[in-house]
mmCIF file of C-alpha atoms in Angstrom:
data_model
loop_
_atom_site.group_PDB
_atom_site.id
_atom_site.type_symbol
_atom_site.label_atom_id
_atom_site.label_comp_id
_atom_site.label_asym_id
_atom_site.label_seq_id
_atom_site.Cartn_x
_atom_site.Cartn_y
_atom_site.Cartn_z
ATOM 1 C CA UNK R 5 44.425 49.027 -38.955
ATOM 2 C CA UNK R 6 42.122 51.992 -38.249
ATOM 3 C CA UNK R 7 39.112 51.065 -36.187
ATOM 4 C CA UNK R 8 37.028 53.866 -37.685
ATOM 5 C CA UNK R 9 36.580 55.131 -41.226
ATOM 6 C CA UNK R 10 34.522 58.213 -41.957
ATOM 7 C CA UNK R 11 32.025 57.997 -44.810
ATOM 8 C CA UNK R 12 31.597 61.123 -46.909
ATOM 9 C CA UNK R 13 27.817 60.849 -46.597
ATOM 10 C CA UNK R 14 25.138 60.976 -43.940
ATOM 11 C CA UNK R 15 22.829 58.538 -45.756
ATOM 12 C CA UNK R 16 21.846 55.839 -43.202
ATOM 13 C CA UNK R 17 21.088 53.261 -45.905
ATOM 14 C CA UNK R 18 24.482 53.767 -47.488
ATOM 15 C CA UNK R 19 26.184 53.477 -44.093
ATOM 16 C CA UNK R 20 24.428 50.158 -43.397
ATOM 17 C CA UNK R 21 25.308 48.815 -46.836
ATOM 18 C CA UNK R 22 28.983 49.749 -46.514
ATOM 19 C CA UNK R 23 29.197 48.507 -42.929
ATOM 20 C CA UNK R 24 27.802 45.115 -43.935
ATOM 21 C CA UNK R 25 30.634 44.627 -46.439
ATOM 22 C CA UNK R 26 33.485 46.315 -44.553
ATOM 23 C CA UNK R 27 32.716 44.419 -41.343
ATOM 24 C CA UNK R 28 36.018 44.800 -39.416
ATOM 25 C CA UNK R 29 35.887 48.579 -39.665
ATOM 26 C CA UNK R 30 33.439 50.921 -37.963
ATOM 27 C CA UNK R 31 31.910 53.208 -40.571
ATOM 28 C CA UNK R 32 30.879 56.587 -39.194
ATOM 29 C CA UNK R 33 29.034 59.353 -41.069
ATOM 30 C CA UNK R 34 30.807 62.612 -41.747
ATOM 31 C CA UNK R 35 27.988 64.421 -39.935
ATOM 32 C CA UNK R 36 29.468 63.088 -36.654
ATOM 33 C CA UNK R 37 32.383 65.453 -37.283
ATOM 34 C CA UNK R 38 30.409 68.407 -38.692
ATOM 35 C CA UNK R 39 32.128 67.946 -42.040
ATOM 36 C CA UNK R 40 30.832 70.658 -44.374
ATOM 37 C CA UNK R 41 29.435 69.617 -47.752
ATOM 38 C CA UNK R 42 31.756 70.324 -50.648
ATOM 39 C CA UNK R 43 30.834 71.130 -54.224
ATOM 40 C CA UNK R 44 31.348 68.243 -56.640
ATOM 41 C CA UNK R 45 33.232 70.061 -59.382
ATOM 42 C CA UNK R 46 34.798 67.004 -61.038
ATOM 43 C CA UNK R 47 33.939 65.898 -64.553
ATOM 44 C CA UNK R 48 34.308 62.198 -63.702
ATOM 45 C CA UNK R 49 33.096 59.870 -60.954
ATOM 46 C CA UNK R 50 36.705 59.403 -59.800
ATOM 47 C CA UNK R 51 37.330 63.143 -59.454
ATOM 48 C CA UNK R 52 34.140 63.710 -57.462
ATOM 49 C CA UNK R 53 34.800 60.765 -55.133
ATOM 50 C CA UNK R 54 38.337 62.042 -54.449
ATOM 51 C CA UNK R 55 37.021 65.544 -53.702
ATOM 52 C CA UNK R 56 34.513 64.145 -51.188
ATOM 53 C CA UNK R 57 36.935 61.692 -49.549
ATOM 54 C CA UNK R 58 39.647 64.332 -49.140
ATOM 55 C CA UNK R 59 37.152 66.764 -47.615
ATOM 56 C CA UNK R 60 35.907 64.158 -45.116
ATOM 57 C CA UNK R 61 39.442 63.077 -44.144
ATOM 58 C CA UNK R 62 40.603 66.670 -43.740
ATOM 59 C CA UNK R 63 37.793 67.667 -41.384
ATOM 60 C CA UNK R 64 37.584 64.419 -39.401
ATOM 61 C CA UNK R 65 41.253 63.478 -39.102
ATOM 62 C CA UNK R 66 40.282 59.889 -39.993
ATOM 63 C CA UNK R 67 40.684 57.712 -43.071
ATOM 64 C CA UNK R 68 37.747 58.361 -45.383
ATOM 65 C CA UNK R 69 35.591 56.593 -47.947
ATOM 66 C CA UNK R 70 33.549 58.372 -50.596
ATOM 67 C CA UNK R 71 31.579 57.112 -53.540
ATOM 68 C CA UNK R 72 30.270 58.760 -56.642
ATOM 69 C CA UNK R 73 27.812 56.965 -58.830
ATOM 70 C CA UNK R 74 25.240 57.430 -61.534
ATOM 71 C CA UNK R 75 23.556 55.954 -64.560
ATOM 72 C CA UNK R 76 25.034 55.964 -68.057
ATOM 73 C CA UNK R 77 22.743 55.531 -71.062
ATOM 74 C CA UNK R 78 24.387 54.495 -74.335
ATOM 75 C CA UNK R 79 21.797 56.238 -76.532
ATOM 76 C CA UNK R 80 22.528 59.508 -74.697
ATOM 77 C CA UNK R 81 26.327 59.210 -75.070
ATOM 78 C CA UNK R 82 26.702 58.220 -71.419
ATOM 79 C CA UNK R 83 24.381 60.868 -69.949
ATOM 80 C CA UNK R 84 23.263 61.573 -67.262
ATOM 81 C CA UNK R 85 26.598 60.183 -65.939
ATOM 82 C CA UNK R 86 28.170 62.365 -63.258
ATOM 83 C CA UNK R 87 25.127 64.647 -63.468
ATOM 84 C CA UNK R 88 22.687 61.837 -62.532
ATOM 85 C CA UNK R 89 21.655 63.412 -59.203
ATOM 86 C CA UNK R 90 21.083 66.833 -60.789
ATOM 87 C CA UNK R 91 20.067 65.844 -64.314
ATOM 88 C CA UNK R 92 17.048 68.137 -64.443
ATOM 89 C CA UNK R 93 18.663 70.946 -62.429
ATOM 90 C CA UNK R 94 20.685 71.680 -59.271
ATOM 91 C CA UNK R 95 17.677 71.308 -56.954
ATOM 92 C CA UNK R 96 16.154 68.343 -58.800
ATOM 93 C CA UNK R 97 14.614 65.407 -56.964
ATOM 94 C CA UNK R 98 14.572 61.749 -58.011
ATOM 95 C CA UNK R 99 11.173 62.075 -59.686
ATOM 96 C CA UNK R 100 12.201 65.051 -61.823
ATOM 97 C CA UNK R 101 15.439 63.384 -62.915
ATOM 98 C CA UNK R 102 13.650 60.149 -63.808
ATOM 99 C CA UNK R 103 10.954 62.042 -65.754
ATOM 100 C CA UNK R 104 13.609 63.911 -67.745
ATOM 101 C CA UNK R 105 15.409 60.674 -68.623
ATOM 102 C CA UNK R 106 12.166 59.042 -69.790
ATOM 103 C CA UNK R 107 11.439 62.091 -71.943
ATOM 104 C CA UNK R 108 14.939 62.079 -73.457
ATOM 105 C CA UNK R 109 14.512 58.370 -74.297
ATOM 106 C CA UNK R 110 10.981 58.578 -75.708
ATOM 107 C CA UNK R 111 12.030 58.046 -79.342
ATOM 108 C CA UNK R 112 14.741 55.437 -78.637
ATOM 109 C CA UNK R 113 13.737 51.975 -79.854
ATOM 110 C CA UNK R 114 13.637 49.082 -77.413
ATOM 111 C CA UNK R 115 16.812 47.331 -78.570
ATOM 112 C CA UNK R 116 18.908 50.507 -78.191
ATOM 113 C CA UNK R 117 18.077 51.321 -74.572
ATOM 114 C CA UNK R 118 21.171 49.786 -72.935
ATOM 115 C CA UNK R 119 22.432 51.438 -69.770
ATOM 116 C CA UNK R 120 24.503 50.787 -66.681
ATOM 117 C CA UNK R 121 24.836 52.005 -63.160
ATOM 118 C CA UNK R 122 28.453 52.877 -62.344
ATOM 119 C CA UNK R 123 29.968 53.387 -58.896
ATOM 120 C CA UNK R 124 33.480 54.557 -58.030
ATOM 121 C CA UNK R 125 34.679 54.322 -54.434
ATOM 122 C CA UNK R 126 37.756 56.080 -53.092
ATOM 123 C CA UNK R 127 39.536 55.270 -49.817
ATOM 124 C CA UNK R 128 42.027 57.837 -48.503
ATOM 125 C CA UNK R 129 44.251 57.130 -45.502
ATOM 126 C CA UNK R 130 44.454 60.876 -44.830
ATOM 127 C CA UNK R 131 43.619 64.119 -46.629
ATOM 128 C CA UNK R 132 47.017 64.280 -48.366
ATOM 129 C CA UNK R 133 47.069 60.615 -49.399
ATOM 130 C CA UNK R 134 49.022 60.609 -52.711
ATOM 131 C CA UNK R 135 47.836 57.134 -53.679
ATOM 132 C CA UNK R 136 44.214 56.490 -52.658
ATOM 133 C CA UNK R 137 42.592 53.120 -53.264
ATOM 134 C CA UNK R 138 40.082 53.449 -56.110
ATOM 135 C CA UNK R 139 37.572 50.718 -56.973
ATOM 136 C CA UNK R 140 34.720 50.557 -59.440
ATOM 137 C CA UNK R 141 31.608 48.511 -60.129
ATOM 138 C CA UNK R 142 29.122 48.478 -63.004
ATOM 139 C CA UNK R 143 25.655 46.970 -63.301
ATOM 140 C CA UNK R 144 24.280 46.440 -66.808
ATOM 141 C CA UNK R 145 20.616 46.806 -67.746
ATOM 142 C CA UNK R 146 18.160 48.561 -70.034
ATOM 143 C CA UNK R 147 15.849 51.549 -69.653
ATOM 144 C CA UNK R 148 12.116 50.841 -69.495
ATOM 145 C CA UNK R 149 9.416 53.202 -70.752
ATOM 146 C CA UNK R 150 7.439 53.090 -67.489
ATOM 147 C CA UNK R 151 8.253 52.703 -63.791
ATOM 148 C CA UNK R 152 8.083 49.326 -62.067
ATOM 149 C CA UNK R 153 8.695 48.588 -58.398
ATOM 150 C CA UNK R 154 8.689 50.542 -55.157
ATOM 151 C CA UNK R 155 12.065 49.737 -53.621
ATOM 152 C CA UNK R 156 15.285 51.602 -54.153
ATOM 153 C CA UNK R 157 15.579 55.206 -55.269
ATOM 154 C CA UNK R 158 16.723 57.355 -58.157
ATOM 155 C CA UNK R 159 16.502 55.575 -61.494
ATOM 156 C CA UNK R 160 15.855 52.106 -59.990
ATOM 157 C CA UNK R 161 12.179 51.913 -61.149
ATOM 158 C CA UNK R 162 13.133 52.164 -64.851
ATOM 159 C CA UNK R 163 16.364 50.117 -64.755
ATOM 160 C CA UNK R 164 15.506 46.629 -66.030
ATOM 161 C CA UNK R 165 17.797 43.691 -65.275
ATOM 162 C CA UNK R 166 17.103 41.412 -68.274
ATOM 163 C CA UNK R 167 18.619 38.287 -66.703
ATOM 164 C CA UNK R 168 16.279 38.641 -63.705
ATOM 165 C CA UNK R 169 13.247 39.996 -65.581
ATOM 166 C CA UNK R 170 12.705 42.781 -63.064
ATOM 167 C CA UNK R 171 13.824 46.312 -62.284
ATOM 168 C CA UNK R 172 16.269 47.122 -59.508
ATOM 169 C CA UNK R 173 13.276 48.704 -57.716
ATOM 170 C CA UNK R 174 11.582 45.290 -57.664
ATOM 171 C CA UNK R 175 14.486 43.584 -55.908
ATOM 172 C CA UNK R 176 14.523 43.008 -52.162
ATOM 173 C CA UNK R 177 17.060 45.365 -50.557
ATOM 174 C CA UNK R 178 19.398 42.550 -49.494
ATOM 175 C CA UNK R 179 19.381 41.110 -53.022
ATOM 176 C CA UNK R 180 20.107 44.515 -54.529
ATOM 177 C CA UNK R 181 22.951 45.002 -52.054
ATOM 178 C CA UNK R 182 24.543 41.763 -53.266
ATOM 179 C CA UNK R 183 24.289 42.579 -56.987
ATOM 180 C CA UNK R 184 24.571 46.338 -57.336
ATOM 181 C CA UNK R 185 27.371 48.443 -58.766
ATOM 182 C CA UNK R 186 28.082 49.776 -55.252
ATOM 183 C CA UNK R 187 28.274 46.263 -53.796
ATOM 184 C CA UNK R 188 30.755 45.271 -56.506
ATOM 185 C CA UNK R 189 32.960 48.301 -55.820
ATOM 186 C CA UNK R 190 32.746 47.741 -52.049
ATOM 187 C CA UNK R 191 33.695 44.077 -52.293
ATOM 188 C CA UNK R 192 36.750 45.002 -54.347
ATOM 189 C CA UNK R 193 37.611 47.677 -51.779
ATOM 190 C CA UNK R 194 37.316 45.133 -48.951
ATOM 191 C CA UNK R 195 39.817 42.916 -50.787
ATOM 192 C CA UNK R 196 42.198 45.833 -51.334
ATOM 193 C CA UNK R 197 41.980 46.974 -47.717
ATOM 194 C CA UNK R 198 42.823 43.458 -46.619
ATOM 195 C CA UNK R 199 45.998 43.532 -48.721
ATOM 196 C CA UNK R 200 47.197 47.055 -47.932
ATOM 197 C CA UNK R 201 48.984 48.589 -44.998
ATOM 198 C CA UNK R 202 46.420 51.043 -43.657
#
């Protein structure tokens, strides 16, 4: 069992979230190894996660985890999808992406605003791993017309969870980390890691 796994991200919040679920392993950011960023040229979440995991494993010499995630809106044929982080352009920020999505949805009636967050996580034992572990989680909701809540990031303020009556931005961080698409994918990964020879 490896005692360290490199995460293809430098996001401290993401590191904490992953560490809390993958307890036996020490999750270290790729910035500790000066891993260069790599362009996400895939057309699917799986392809992009593999690209990032392979890059992190190659430059660190350690097993690597990468995730790729985004929001899929049924009325927009699954957009923004893999382009969620750059929906309004390559240098877009969360606010610009959210504003564009609200604009695209302005004429969509309330009962056709279904959406989901999707997360794919890839674990590679090494850069040439021919059979990486791939897990996925989805979180169903609907798109609001106005923002609600101050927690979270990205599209959280307009992603309503009907069964809870609140947006993901209105959830406490620990509650979100138990329910989210990323938490689902991570819990499945933890199960798979426990069964596999690492």
